[in-house]
Amino acid sequence: MNEQDARQAVEAAIGKVAPDVEPEDLEGGARLRQDLELDSLDFLRLVEVIAESTGVDIPEADYPAVATVDGLVTYVAAHG
Amino acid sequence: MAEFRMPSLGADMEHGKVVEWLVKPGDYVHKGDLVAAVDTDKTVMDIESFQEGVVAEFLVDIGDTVEVGTPIARITATPAEVPPLQPAPPLTSGTFSPDARSPLAAKEPTPAHPGQEGGHTEPSAKAAPPVRHLAHTLGVDVGRISGSGPGGEVVRADVERAAAGPATSAAPEEAVQPAVPEAAPPAEARRVRSSPLARRLAAELGVDLQNVAGTGPGGAVTEDDVLSAVPPRSRPPAGPPSGRAAEAPPSSAQATEPSHEAAQEAPRRERTTAAGGKAESLRQAIGALMSRSKKEIPHYYLSTTLDLAAAVAWMQAANQQRPVSSRLVPSALLLKATALAAKEVPDMNGFFTKGSFHPSSDVHLGVAVALRHGGLVAPALHHADTLTVDELMDQLRGLVSRARAGRLQRAEMADPTITVTNLGDLGVESVYGVIYPPQVAMVGFGKVLEQPWAHNGMLGIRHAAIATLSADHRVSDGLRGGRFLARIDELLQEPEKL
């Protein structure tokens, strides 16, 4: 999957899990937990939505690599 | 005839506004069926009927705000419950179907959430509360299946069997129950196994449940099934009438599966937006309640550091074997351990009312859920001590998403016996909560982090978290409170047994 598709999938997934997050908050460096205020259940749901929409299953061990919007995009692009 | 009154949806609720009727005059309702959505200062909640019968008329209009206890609808009793020689109450609605008054209705209905409001539930030996809850979720009437447990008790397997086979759920196997008449009322004949939420959604969207293939447990129709049964174009928005039209489901989500997801999220988004306007009233309600708590309850505070090495290792190993949809988060383990400890240390679990403490024999674990637009609600996980960790995780996810969508049910808000606040996700190490009256204890969990830990004379790195207790000094003191916290830690040392 190219980076643009991955970014689109990630943004759509975040919109679904946290509908109140504004598009301008989705800077690449934004941290999902601290900046976007996703709690552990939101984060799990995000991982689930990403798996549904892109087929990329993120194992728990890789969670540290996907802590930011950019990290997640890169991960999805690399594994999708 | 019975009046359906505005219920109290929490110790601090004085009035509520009817924002949506989920039934219409002439509808037949069982105990536990959802009747209306009510807006309190905190959130919108679905409320269920306390009685069985036919909805005769509404006594308030949508948008009316009334005091707790005000009659909001009239529900006429079934013939067997009407005293003899007294003419049946006149019905205002011509849509009423006489079939609905069949003898079927005369038998004892089973409450969906027993035990939260002493007055209206009868103790039933036929099924344990979690089983009844499961039955309610699956749309199975416990009164109509025969139990294979001790003393004819209905057990989990019976309910699952009934949900799986349409024949069994409707068959009059129980000798003591009146036989189901040939001409069952239409509402019953069409009964399809489904969750209450799915039924409500189907009604809103004009979907006939009979035409929907269920993918839930035992073939029960789920919300998703209902949503996928609706062609995307013809889906009317669900939710309160105000401010609906503005946000149609975005057309951008085009992938095959996500299309119904988008429709599912859209109403949720509207709810959230609509709820955003009430952040201030929620803030005031929380402020008033917490002032009262701090004024009336002599709090004492304790903290201890939980050794989570075993729990986290067990959870990580379990999660590796699981698809993402059934992965656990540490909160599920912490909540389960808390529920078990509360069961064992009753001084933490119950209500202080009318000058004395009334311990609760059930553990309904309140979970503080931060709302995205600000404020929080603390709905209950019922009988949390009896749930498996997986069941608890499942219910937690449902509870949090419904809390955020503003669709909690009355029982969930009304009766937590002890509350947990888990601020660890936001990065703090410890949180000392304010007790939610009339409860007598509040447990706080900080973030799970790795830290240096001395163990058996050696230093190592372990996962740990700080647990705190705010408890009511009128009921307990530090010794008992300390035992409670220590017990949580002990239970977490054997996560596989939780």
Coordinates of C-alpha atoms in Angstrom, one line a residue:
Chain A
M1 CA 0.0 0.0 0.0
N2 CA 1.4 3.4 -0.8
E3 CA 1.7 6.1 1.8
Q4 CA -1.2 8.2 0.6
D5 CA -3.6 5.3 0.8
A6 CA -2.3 4.4 4.2
R7 CA -2.7 8.0 5.4
Q8 CA -6.3 8.0 4.1
A9 CA -7.1 4.7 5.8
V10 CA -5.5 6.0 9.1
E11 CA -7.4 9.3 9.0
A12 CA -10.7 7.5 8.2
A13 CA -10.1 5.1 11.1
I14 CA -9.3 7.8 13.6
G15 CA -12.4 9.7 12.4
K16 CA -14.5 6.6 13.2
V17 CA -13.0 6.0 16.6
A18 CA -12.8 9.6 17.7
P19 CA -15.3 11.5 15.6
D20 CA -14.6 14.7 17.5
V21 CA -10.9 14.9 16.5
E22 CA -10.6 17.7 14.0
P23 CA -8.7 17.1 10.7
E24 CA -6.2 19.8 11.6
D25 CA -5.4 17.9 14.8
L26 CA -4.1 15.0 12.7
E27 CA -0.6 16.3 12.2
G28 CA 2.0 13.7 11.5
G29 CA 3.6 14.1 14.8
A30 CA 0.4 14.0 16.9
R31 CA 0.6 11.3 19.5
L32 CA -2.5 9.1 19.5
R33 CA -2.8 8.7 23.2
Q34 CA -1.6 12.0 24.7
D35 CA -2.5 14.5 21.9
L36 CA -5.6 12.9 20.5
E37 CA -6.7 11.6 23.9
L38 CA -7.4 8.0 22.8
D39 CA -7.6 5.8 25.8
S40 CA -6.7 2.1 25.7
L41 CA -10.1 1.0 24.5
D42 CA -10.2 3.7 21.8
F43 CA -6.7 2.6 20.7
L44 CA -7.8 -1.1 20.6
R45 CA -10.8 -0.1 18.5
L46 CA -8.5 1.9 16.2
V47 CA -6.3 -1.1 15.7
E48 CA -9.4 -3.1 14.9
V49 CA -10.8 -0.7 12.4
I50 CA -7.4 -0.5 10.7
A51 CA -7.3 -4.3 10.5
E52 CA -10.9 -4.3 9.0
S53 CA -10.2 -1.6 6.4
T54 CA -6.6 -2.4 5.3
G55 CA -6.1 -6.0 6.4
V56 CA -3.0 -4.9 8.5
D57 CA -3.0 -6.6 11.8
I58 CA -0.9 -4.8 14.3
P59 CA 0.3 -7.1 17.1
E60 CA 0.5 -5.7 20.6
A61 CA 4.3 -5.9 20.5
D62 CA 4.3 -3.3 17.7
Y63 CA 2.1 -0.8 19.5
P64 CA 5.1 1.4 20.4
A65 CA 5.9 1.8 16.7
V66 CA 2.4 3.2 16.0
A67 CA 2.1 5.7 18.8
T68 CA 1.9 8.7 16.4
V69 CA -0.2 9.4 13.3
D70 CA 2.9 9.2 11.1
G71 CA 4.1 6.1 12.8
L72 CA 0.8 4.4 12.2
V73 CA 0.8 5.6 8.5
T74 CA 4.3 4.3 7.9
Y75 CA 3.4 1.0 9.6
V76 CA 0.2 0.5 7.5
A77 CA 2.0 1.4 4.3
A78 CA 4.8 -1.0 5.1
H79 CA 2.6 -3.9 6.0
G80 CA -0.4 -3.4 3.7
Chain B
M1 CA -53.5 -0.4 34.7
A2 CA -50.2 1.0 35.7
E3 CA -48.6 4.3 35.4
F4 CA -45.1 4.3 33.9
R5 CA -43.2 7.0 35.9
M6 CA -40.1 8.9 35.2
P7 CA -37.4 6.7 36.9
S8 CA -34.5 8.0 38.9
L9 CA -31.4 7.5 36.9
G10 CA -29.0 8.2 39.6
A11 CA -28.8 9.5 43.1
D12 CA -28.6 13.1 41.9
M13 CA -31.3 13.1 39.3
E14 CA -34.3 15.3 39.9
H15 CA -35.9 15.6 36.5
G16 CA -35.6 14.1 33.0
K17 CA -36.7 15.0 29.5
V18 CA -38.3 12.5 27.2
V19 CA -36.4 12.9 23.9
E20 CA -37.7 9.8 22.1
W21 CA -40.4 7.2 22.5
L22 CA -39.1 3.7 21.5
V23 CA -42.7 2.2 21.6
K24 CA -46.0 3.5 20.4
P25 CA -49.5 3.2 21.8
G26 CA -50.8 -0.3 21.3
D27 CA -47.4 -1.9 21.6
Y28 CA -47.0 -4.8 23.9
V29 CA -44.1 -4.4 26.3
H30 CA -42.4 -6.9 28.6
K31 CA -40.6 -6.0 31.8
G32 CA -37.2 -4.8 30.7
D33 CA -38.2 -3.7 27.2
L34 CA -36.9 -0.3 26.3
V35 CA -39.7 2.3 26.3
A36 CA -38.1 5.7 25.9
A37 CA -34.9 7.7 25.7
V38 CA -34.6 10.2 28.5
D39 CA -32.2 13.1 28.6
T40 CA -30.8 14.0 32.1
D41 CA -28.3 16.6 32.9
K42 CA -25.7 14.0 32.2
T43 CA -26.5 11.9 29.2
V44 CA -29.3 10.4 27.2
M45 CA -30.4 7.1 28.5
D46 CA -32.7 4.4 27.4
I47 CA -35.3 3.4 30.1
E48 CA -37.0 0.1 30.3
S49 CA -40.5 -0.8 31.4
F50 CA -41.0 -2.1 34.9
Q51 CA -44.3 -3.8 34.0
E52 CA -45.7 -5.9 31.3
G53 CA -48.7 -4.9 29.3
V54 CA -50.0 -2.7 26.5
V55 CA -48.9 0.9 26.1
A56 CA -52.2 2.7 26.3
E57 CA -51.1 6.3 26.0
F58 CA -48.3 8.7 26.5
L59 CA -48.8 11.3 29.2
V60 CA -46.0 13.6 28.2
D61 CA -44.8 14.8 24.8
I62 CA -41.4 14.5 23.4
G63 CA -39.3 17.4 24.7
D64 CA -41.2 17.6 28.0
T65 CA -39.1 17.8 31.1
V66 CA -40.7 16.3 34.2
E67 CA -39.8 15.5 37.8
V68 CA -38.7 12.1 38.8
G69 CA -41.8 10.1 39.7
T70 CA -44.1 11.9 37.3
P71 CA -46.3 9.4 35.3
I72 CA -45.1 9.6 31.6
A73 CA -47.2 6.8 30.1
R74 CA -50.0 4.5 30.9
I75 CA -49.5 0.8 30.5
T76 CA -52.6 -1.4 30.8
A77 CA -52.3 -4.6 32.6
T78 CA -53.2 -7.9 31.0
P79 CA -56.5 -9.6 31.8
A80 CA -55.1 -11.9 34.4
E81 CA -53.8 -9.0 36.4
V82 CA -57.0 -7.0 36.3
P83 CA -59.2 -7.7 39.3
P84 CA -62.3 -9.7 38.3
L85 CA -65.6 -7.9 37.7
Q86 CA -63.8 -4.8 36.9
P87 CA -64.2 -3.8 33.3
A88 CA -61.1 -3.6 31.3
P89 CA -59.7 -0.1 31.2
P90 CA -60.7 1.7 28.1
L91 CA -58.0 1.9 25.5
T92 CA -57.4 5.1 23.7
S93 CA -55.8 3.6 20.7
G94 CA -57.6 1.9 17.9
T95 CA -54.4 0.2 16.9
F96 CA -54.5 -2.1 19.9
S97 CA -54.6 -5.7 18.9
P98 CA -56.8 -7.9 21.0
D99 CA -54.4 -10.8 20.5
A100 CA -51.9 -9.1 22.7
R101 CA -54.1 -9.8 25.7
S102 CA -53.7 -13.6 25.3
P103 CA -53.1 -15.7 28.4
L104 CA -49.5 -15.8 27.3
A105 CA -49.1 -12.4 28.9
A106 CA -50.4 -13.6 32.2
K107 CA -47.4 -15.5 33.3
E108 CA -44.6 -14.0 35.4
P109 CA -42.3 -12.0 33.3
T110 CA -38.6 -11.9 34.0
P111 CA -36.9 -8.6 34.7
A112 CA -34.0 -7.8 32.5
H113 CA -31.8 -6.3 35.2
P114 CA -33.0 -7.8 38.5
G115 CA -32.1 -6.6 41.8
Q116 CA -31.3 -2.9 41.3
E117 CA -34.4 -1.4 42.7
G118 CA -35.6 -3.8 45.4
G119 CA -39.2 -2.8 44.9
H120 CA -40.1 -3.9 41.5
T121 CA -38.3 -7.2 41.1
E122 CA -39.3 -10.5 42.6
P123 CA -36.6 -12.8 43.6
S124 CA -36.6 -15.6 41.0
A125 CA -35.0 -18.9 41.7
K126 CA -35.2 -19.9 38.1
A127 CA -32.1 -18.2 36.7
A128 CA -29.1 -16.4 38.1
P129 CA -28.9 -12.7 37.2
P130 CA -26.1 -13.1 34.7
V131 CA -28.1 -15.8 32.9
R132 CA -31.1 -13.5 32.8
H133 CA -28.9 -10.8 31.5
L134 CA -27.6 -13.1 28.7
A135 CA -31.2 -14.1 28.0
H136 CA -32.2 -10.5 27.7
T137 CA -29.3 -9.8 25.4
L138 CA -30.2 -12.7 23.1
G139 CA -33.9 -11.9 23.2
V140 CA -34.8 -15.1 25.0
D141 CA -37.6 -15.2 27.5
V142 CA -36.3 -17.1 30.5
G143 CA -39.8 -17.9 31.7
R144 CA -40.4 -19.9 28.6
I145 CA -37.5 -22.3 28.6
S146 CA -37.0 -25.2 30.9
G147 CA -33.9 -25.3 33.1
S148 CA -31.4 -28.1 33.3
G149 CA -29.7 -26.8 36.4
P150 CA -30.3 -27.8 40.0
G151 CA -33.9 -27.4 40.9
G152 CA -34.9 -26.7 37.4
E153 CA -32.8 -23.5 37.3
V154 CA -32.2 -22.1 33.9
V155 CA -28.5 -22.1 33.2
R156 CA -26.4 -20.4 30.6
A157 CA -26.4 -23.4 28.3
D158 CA -30.2 -23.5 28.3
V159 CA -30.4 -19.9 27.2
E160 CA -27.8 -20.4 24.5
R161 CA -29.7 -23.5 23.3
A162 CA -33.0 -21.6 23.3
A163 CA -31.3 -18.8 21.3
A164 CA -29.8 -21.2 18.9
G165 CA -33.0 -23.1 18.1
P166 CA -36.2 -21.2 17.3
A167 CA -38.4 -24.2 18.2
T168 CA -37.2 -24.4 21.7
S169 CA -37.4 -20.8 22.6
A170 CA -41.1 -20.7 21.8
A171 CA -42.1 -24.2 22.9
P172 CA -44.1 -24.5 26.1
E173 CA -41.8 -27.0 27.8
E174 CA -42.4 -25.8 31.3
A175 CA -45.3 -27.7 32.8
V176 CA -46.1 -25.0 35.3
Q177 CA -46.4 -22.4 32.6
P178 CA -49.6 -21.8 30.8
A179 CA -49.6 -23.3 27.3
V180 CA -48.8 -21.0 24.5
P181 CA -52.0 -20.6 22.6
E182 CA -52.2 -21.6 18.9
A183 CA -52.9 -18.1 17.9
A184 CA -50.0 -16.3 19.5
P185 CA -50.2 -12.6 19.4
P186 CA -48.6 -11.3 16.3
A187 CA -45.8 -9.5 18.2
E188 CA -44.8 -12.8 19.7
A189 CA -45.2 -14.9 16.6
R190 CA -42.8 -12.6 14.8
R191 CA -40.4 -12.7 17.6
V192 CA -36.8 -12.9 16.2
R193 CA -33.9 -13.3 18.5
S194 CA -32.2 -10.0 18.7
S195 CA -30.7 -7.5 21.1
P196 CA -33.0 -4.7 22.4
L197 CA -30.8 -2.2 20.6
A198 CA -31.1 -4.1 17.4
R199 CA -34.9 -4.2 17.8
R200 CA -35.0 -0.5 18.4
L201 CA -32.8 0.3 15.5
A202 CA -34.9 -1.9 13.3
A203 CA -38.0 -0.1 14.3
E204 CA -36.3 3.2 13.7
L205 CA -35.1 2.2 10.3
G206 CA -38.2 0.4 9.3
V207 CA -36.5 -3.0 9.0
D208 CA -38.5 -6.2 9.5
L209 CA -36.3 -8.3 11.8
Q210 CA -37.7 -11.4 10.2
N211 CA -36.0 -10.6 7.0
V212 CA -32.6 -10.1 8.6
A213 CA -30.1 -12.9 8.9
G214 CA -28.6 -12.8 12.3
T215 CA -24.9 -13.2 12.9
G216 CA -24.9 -12.8 16.7
P217 CA -24.8 -15.6 19.3
G218 CA -27.2 -18.3 18.4
G219 CA -28.2 -16.4 15.2
A220 CA -29.4 -13.4 17.1
V221 CA -29.8 -10.3 15.0
T222 CA -27.3 -7.6 16.0
E223 CA -27.1 -3.9 15.3
D224 CA -24.8 -4.5 12.5
D225 CA -27.1 -7.0 10.9
V226 CA -29.9 -4.5 11.0
L227 CA -27.7 -1.8 9.5
S228 CA -26.5 -4.0 6.7
A229 CA -30.1 -4.9 5.9
V230 CA -30.8 -1.3 5.0
P231 CA -29.8 -0.1 1.6
P232 CA -27.4 2.8 2.2
R233 CA -29.5 5.4 0.4
S234 CA -32.7 4.8 2.2
R235 CA -31.2 4.9 5.7
P236 CA -32.9 7.6 7.7
P237 CA -30.7 9.0 10.4
A238 CA -31.3 7.6 13.8
G239 CA -31.2 9.6 17.0
P240 CA -33.1 12.5 18.5
P241 CA -35.0 14.7 16.0
S242 CA -33.0 17.8 16.9
G243 CA -30.0 18.5 14.8
R244 CA -30.1 15.3 12.9
A245 CA -30.3 16.4 9.4
A246 CA -27.0 18.3 9.4
E247 CA -24.7 15.4 9.3
A248 CA -25.5 12.8 6.7
P249 CA -23.2 9.7 6.6
P250 CA -20.1 10.8 4.7
S251 CA -20.0 9.3 1.2
S252 CA -16.3 8.9 1.4
A253 CA -16.3 5.5 3.0
Q254 CA -16.6 3.3 0.0
A255 CA -15.0 0.1 0.9
T256 CA -17.3 -2.9 0.9
E257 CA -17.5 -3.7 4.6
P258 CA -17.0 -0.2 6.0
S259 CA -20.1 1.1 4.3
H260 CA -22.4 0.0 7.0
E261 CA -19.9 1.0 9.6
A262 CA -20.1 4.5 8.3
A263 CA -23.8 4.6 8.8
Q264 CA -23.4 3.2 12.3
E265 CA -20.9 5.8 13.2
A266 CA -22.9 8.7 11.8
P267 CA -25.7 8.6 14.4
R268 CA -23.1 8.2 17.0
R269 CA -21.3 11.3 15.9
E270 CA -24.6 13.3 16.0
R271 CA -25.2 12.1 19.5
T272 CA -21.8 13.3 20.5
T273 CA -22.3 16.6 18.9
A274 CA -25.7 17.0 20.4
A275 CA -24.4 16.0 23.7
G276 CA -21.6 18.6 23.4
G277 CA -24.1 21.4 24.1
K278 CA -24.8 19.9 27.4
A279 CA -21.3 19.8 28.7
E280 CA -22.1 22.7 30.9
S281 CA -25.1 21.1 32.6
L282 CA -23.1 18.0 33.0
R283 CA -20.3 20.0 34.6
Q284 CA -22.8 21.6 37.0
A285 CA -24.4 18.2 37.9
I286 CA -20.9 16.8 38.6
G287 CA -20.0 19.8 40.6
A288 CA -23.1 19.6 42.8
L289 CA -22.7 16.0 43.4
M290 CA -19.0 16.2 44.2
S291 CA -19.6 19.1 46.6
R292 CA -22.2 17.1 48.4
S293 CA -19.8 14.1 48.5
K294 CA -17.0 16.2 50.0
K295 CA -19.3 17.9 52.5
E296 CA -21.1 14.7 53.7
I297 CA -18.6 11.9 53.4
P298 CA -15.6 11.8 55.6
H299 CA -13.1 10.4 53.1
Y300 CA -9.9 8.6 53.9
Y301 CA -7.3 7.8 51.4
L302 CA -4.9 4.9 50.9
S303 CA -2.6 3.8 48.1
T304 CA -0.5 0.8 47.3
T305 CA 1.6 -0.2 44.3
L306 CA 0.3 -3.2 42.5
D307 CA 2.8 -5.7 41.1
L308 CA 1.5 -6.3 37.6
A309 CA 4.3 -8.5 36.3
A310 CA 2.2 -11.6 36.3
A311 CA -0.9 -9.9 35.0
V312 CA 0.8 -8.1 32.1
A313 CA 2.8 -11.2 31.1
W314 CA -0.3 -13.3 31.1
M315 CA -2.3 -10.7 29.1
Q316 CA 0.4 -10.2 26.5
A317 CA 0.7 -14.0 26.0
A318 CA -3.1 -14.2 25.7
N319 CA -3.3 -11.3 23.3
Q320 CA -0.7 -12.9 21.0
Q321 CA -3.1 -15.8 20.4
R322 CA -6.1 -13.6 19.7
P323 CA -7.5 -11.6 16.9
V324 CA -7.6 -7.9 17.6
S325 CA -11.3 -8.0 18.3
S326 CA -10.9 -10.1 21.4
R327 CA -7.7 -8.6 22.8
L328 CA -7.6 -7.5 26.4
V329 CA -6.5 -4.3 28.0
P330 CA -5.0 -4.1 31.5
S331 CA -8.1 -2.3 32.7
A332 CA -10.2 -5.5 32.3
L333 CA -7.9 -7.4 34.7
L334 CA -7.8 -4.5 37.2
L335 CA -11.6 -4.2 37.1
K336 CA -12.1 -7.9 37.6
A337 CA -9.8 -8.0 40.5
T338 CA -11.5 -5.0 42.1
A339 CA -14.9 -6.6 41.7
L340 CA -13.7 -9.8 43.4
A341 CA -12.1 -7.9 46.2
A342 CA -15.3 -5.8 46.7
K343 CA -17.3 -9.0 47.0
E344 CA -14.9 -10.2 49.7
V345 CA -14.7 -6.9 51.6
P346 CA -18.3 -5.8 51.8
D347 CA -17.5 -2.6 53.7
M348 CA -16.5 -1.2 50.4
N349 CA -19.5 -2.3 48.4
G350 CA -22.9 -0.8 49.0
F351 CA -24.7 2.4 49.9
F352 CA -24.8 4.8 52.8
T353 CA -28.4 5.9 53.0
K354 CA -30.6 7.2 55.8
G355 CA -27.8 7.3 58.3
S356 CA -26.6 3.8 57.9
F357 CA -24.6 1.5 55.6
H358 CA -26.4 -1.0 53.5
P359 CA -23.9 -3.5 52.0
S360 CA -24.8 -4.9 48.6
S361 CA -24.7 -8.6 48.0
D362 CA -24.1 -7.9 44.3
V363 CA -21.1 -6.1 42.8
H364 CA -22.2 -3.6 40.2
L365 CA -18.9 -2.0 39.3
G366 CA -19.2 1.6 38.3
V367 CA -16.6 2.6 35.6
A368 CA -15.9 6.3 35.3
V369 CA -15.9 7.0 31.5
A370 CA -14.5 10.3 30.3
L371 CA -16.7 11.8 27.6
R372 CA -15.0 13.2 24.6
H373 CA -16.6 16.6 24.9
G374 CA -15.8 16.9 28.6
G375 CA -17.3 15.6 31.8
L376 CA -17.8 12.0 32.8
V377 CA -20.3 9.4 33.6
A378 CA -19.9 6.3 35.7
P379 CA -22.2 3.5 34.5
A380 CA -22.2 0.0 36.0
L381 CA -20.9 -3.3 34.9
H382 CA -23.5 -5.5 36.5
H383 CA -22.4 -8.5 38.5
A384 CA -18.8 -7.8 37.5
D385 CA -17.5 -10.3 40.0
T386 CA -19.3 -13.2 38.2
L387 CA -18.1 -12.2 34.7
T388 CA -15.1 -13.9 33.1
V389 CA -12.4 -11.5 32.1
D390 CA -13.5 -11.8 28.4
E391 CA -17.1 -11.1 29.2
L392 CA -16.0 -8.2 31.3
M393 CA -13.8 -6.8 28.5
D394 CA -16.7 -7.2 26.1
Q395 CA -19.1 -5.4 28.3
L396 CA -16.6 -2.7 29.1
R397 CA -16.2 -1.9 25.4
G398 CA -19.9 -1.8 24.9
L399 CA -20.4 0.3 28.0
V400 CA -17.7 2.8 27.0
S401 CA -19.0 3.2 23.5
R402 CA -22.6 3.6 24.6
A403 CA -21.5 6.1 27.3
R404 CA -19.7 8.1 24.6
A405 CA -22.6 7.8 22.2
G406 CA -25.0 9.0 25.0
R407 CA -27.0 5.8 24.9
L408 CA -26.8 4.3 28.3
Q409 CA -29.6 2.4 29.9
R410 CA -31.3 3.3 33.1
A411 CA -30.1 0.4 35.1
E412 CA -26.5 1.0 34.1
M413 CA -26.6 4.5 35.6
A414 CA -28.8 3.9 38.6
D415 CA -27.0 1.3 40.7
P416 CA -23.2 1.0 40.8
T417 CA -22.3 -0.3 44.2
I418 CA -18.6 0.9 44.0
T419 CA -16.8 2.9 41.3
V420 CA -13.4 2.7 39.7
T421 CA -11.7 5.5 38.0
N422 CA -8.9 4.6 35.7
L423 CA -6.9 7.7 34.7
G424 CA -3.8 5.7 33.8
D425 CA -4.5 6.1 30.1
L426 CA -3.9 9.8 30.5
G427 CA -0.5 9.3 31.9
V428 CA -0.9 10.1 35.6
E429 CA 0.6 7.7 38.2
S430 CA -2.2 8.0 40.7
V431 CA -5.7 9.3 41.1
Y432 CA -7.6 9.9 44.3
G433 CA -11.2 9.9 43.4
V434 CA -14.2 11.6 45.1
I435 CA -16.7 9.0 46.3
Y436 CA -19.9 9.0 44.3
P437 CA -22.7 9.2 46.9
P438 CA -24.4 7.1 48.2
Q439 CA -21.6 4.7 47.4
V440 CA -18.9 4.3 50.1
A441 CA -15.7 3.7 48.1
M442 CA -13.9 4.8 45.0
V443 CA -10.9 3.0 43.6
G444 CA -8.4 4.7 41.4
F445 CA -5.8 3.2 39.0
G446 CA -2.8 5.1 37.6
K447 CA -0.9 4.2 34.5
V448 CA 0.7 0.8 34.1
L449 CA 4.4 1.4 33.8
E450 CA 7.7 -0.4 34.0
Q451 CA 9.7 0.4 37.1
P452 CA 12.6 -0.9 39.1
W453 CA 11.3 -3.4 41.6
A454 CA 13.0 -5.2 44.5
H455 CA 12.0 -8.8 44.8
N456 CA 13.6 -11.6 46.8
G457 CA 16.6 -9.4 47.4
M458 CA 17.1 -8.7 43.7
L459 CA 16.3 -5.6 41.7
G460 CA 14.4 -6.1 38.5
I461 CA 12.1 -4.3 36.1
R462 CA 8.4 -5.0 36.5
H463 CA 5.1 -3.6 35.3
A464 CA 3.4 -1.9 38.1
A465 CA 0.6 0.6 38.8
I466 CA -0.6 2.6 41.8
A467 CA -4.0 1.7 43.1
T468 CA -5.7 4.1 45.4
L469 CA -8.8 3.9 47.6
S470 CA -11.0 6.7 48.7
A471 CA -13.4 5.3 51.3
D472 CA -16.1 6.4 53.7
H473 CA -14.9 6.6 57.3
R474 CA -18.5 6.2 58.6
V475 CA -18.4 2.7 57.2
S476 CA -14.8 1.5 57.4
D477 CA -11.3 2.5 58.3
G478 CA -7.8 2.1 57.1
L479 CA -7.3 -1.4 58.2
R480 CA -10.2 -2.7 56.3
G481 CA -9.5 -0.4 53.3
G482 CA -5.9 -1.6 53.3
R483 CA -7.0 -5.2 53.2
F484 CA -9.2 -4.4 50.3
L485 CA -6.3 -2.9 48.3
A486 CA -4.0 -5.7 49.3
R487 CA -6.5 -8.2 48.1
I488 CA -6.7 -6.6 44.7
D489 CA -2.9 -7.0 44.4
E490 CA -3.1 -10.6 45.5
L491 CA -5.8 -11.5 43.0
L492 CA -3.7 -10.0 40.2
Q493 CA -0.8 -12.3 41.0
E494 CA -2.9 -15.2 39.5
P495 CA -4.4 -13.6 36.5
E496 CA -5.4 -16.9 34.9
K497 CA -7.7 -17.4 37.8
L498 CA -9.5 -14.1 37.5

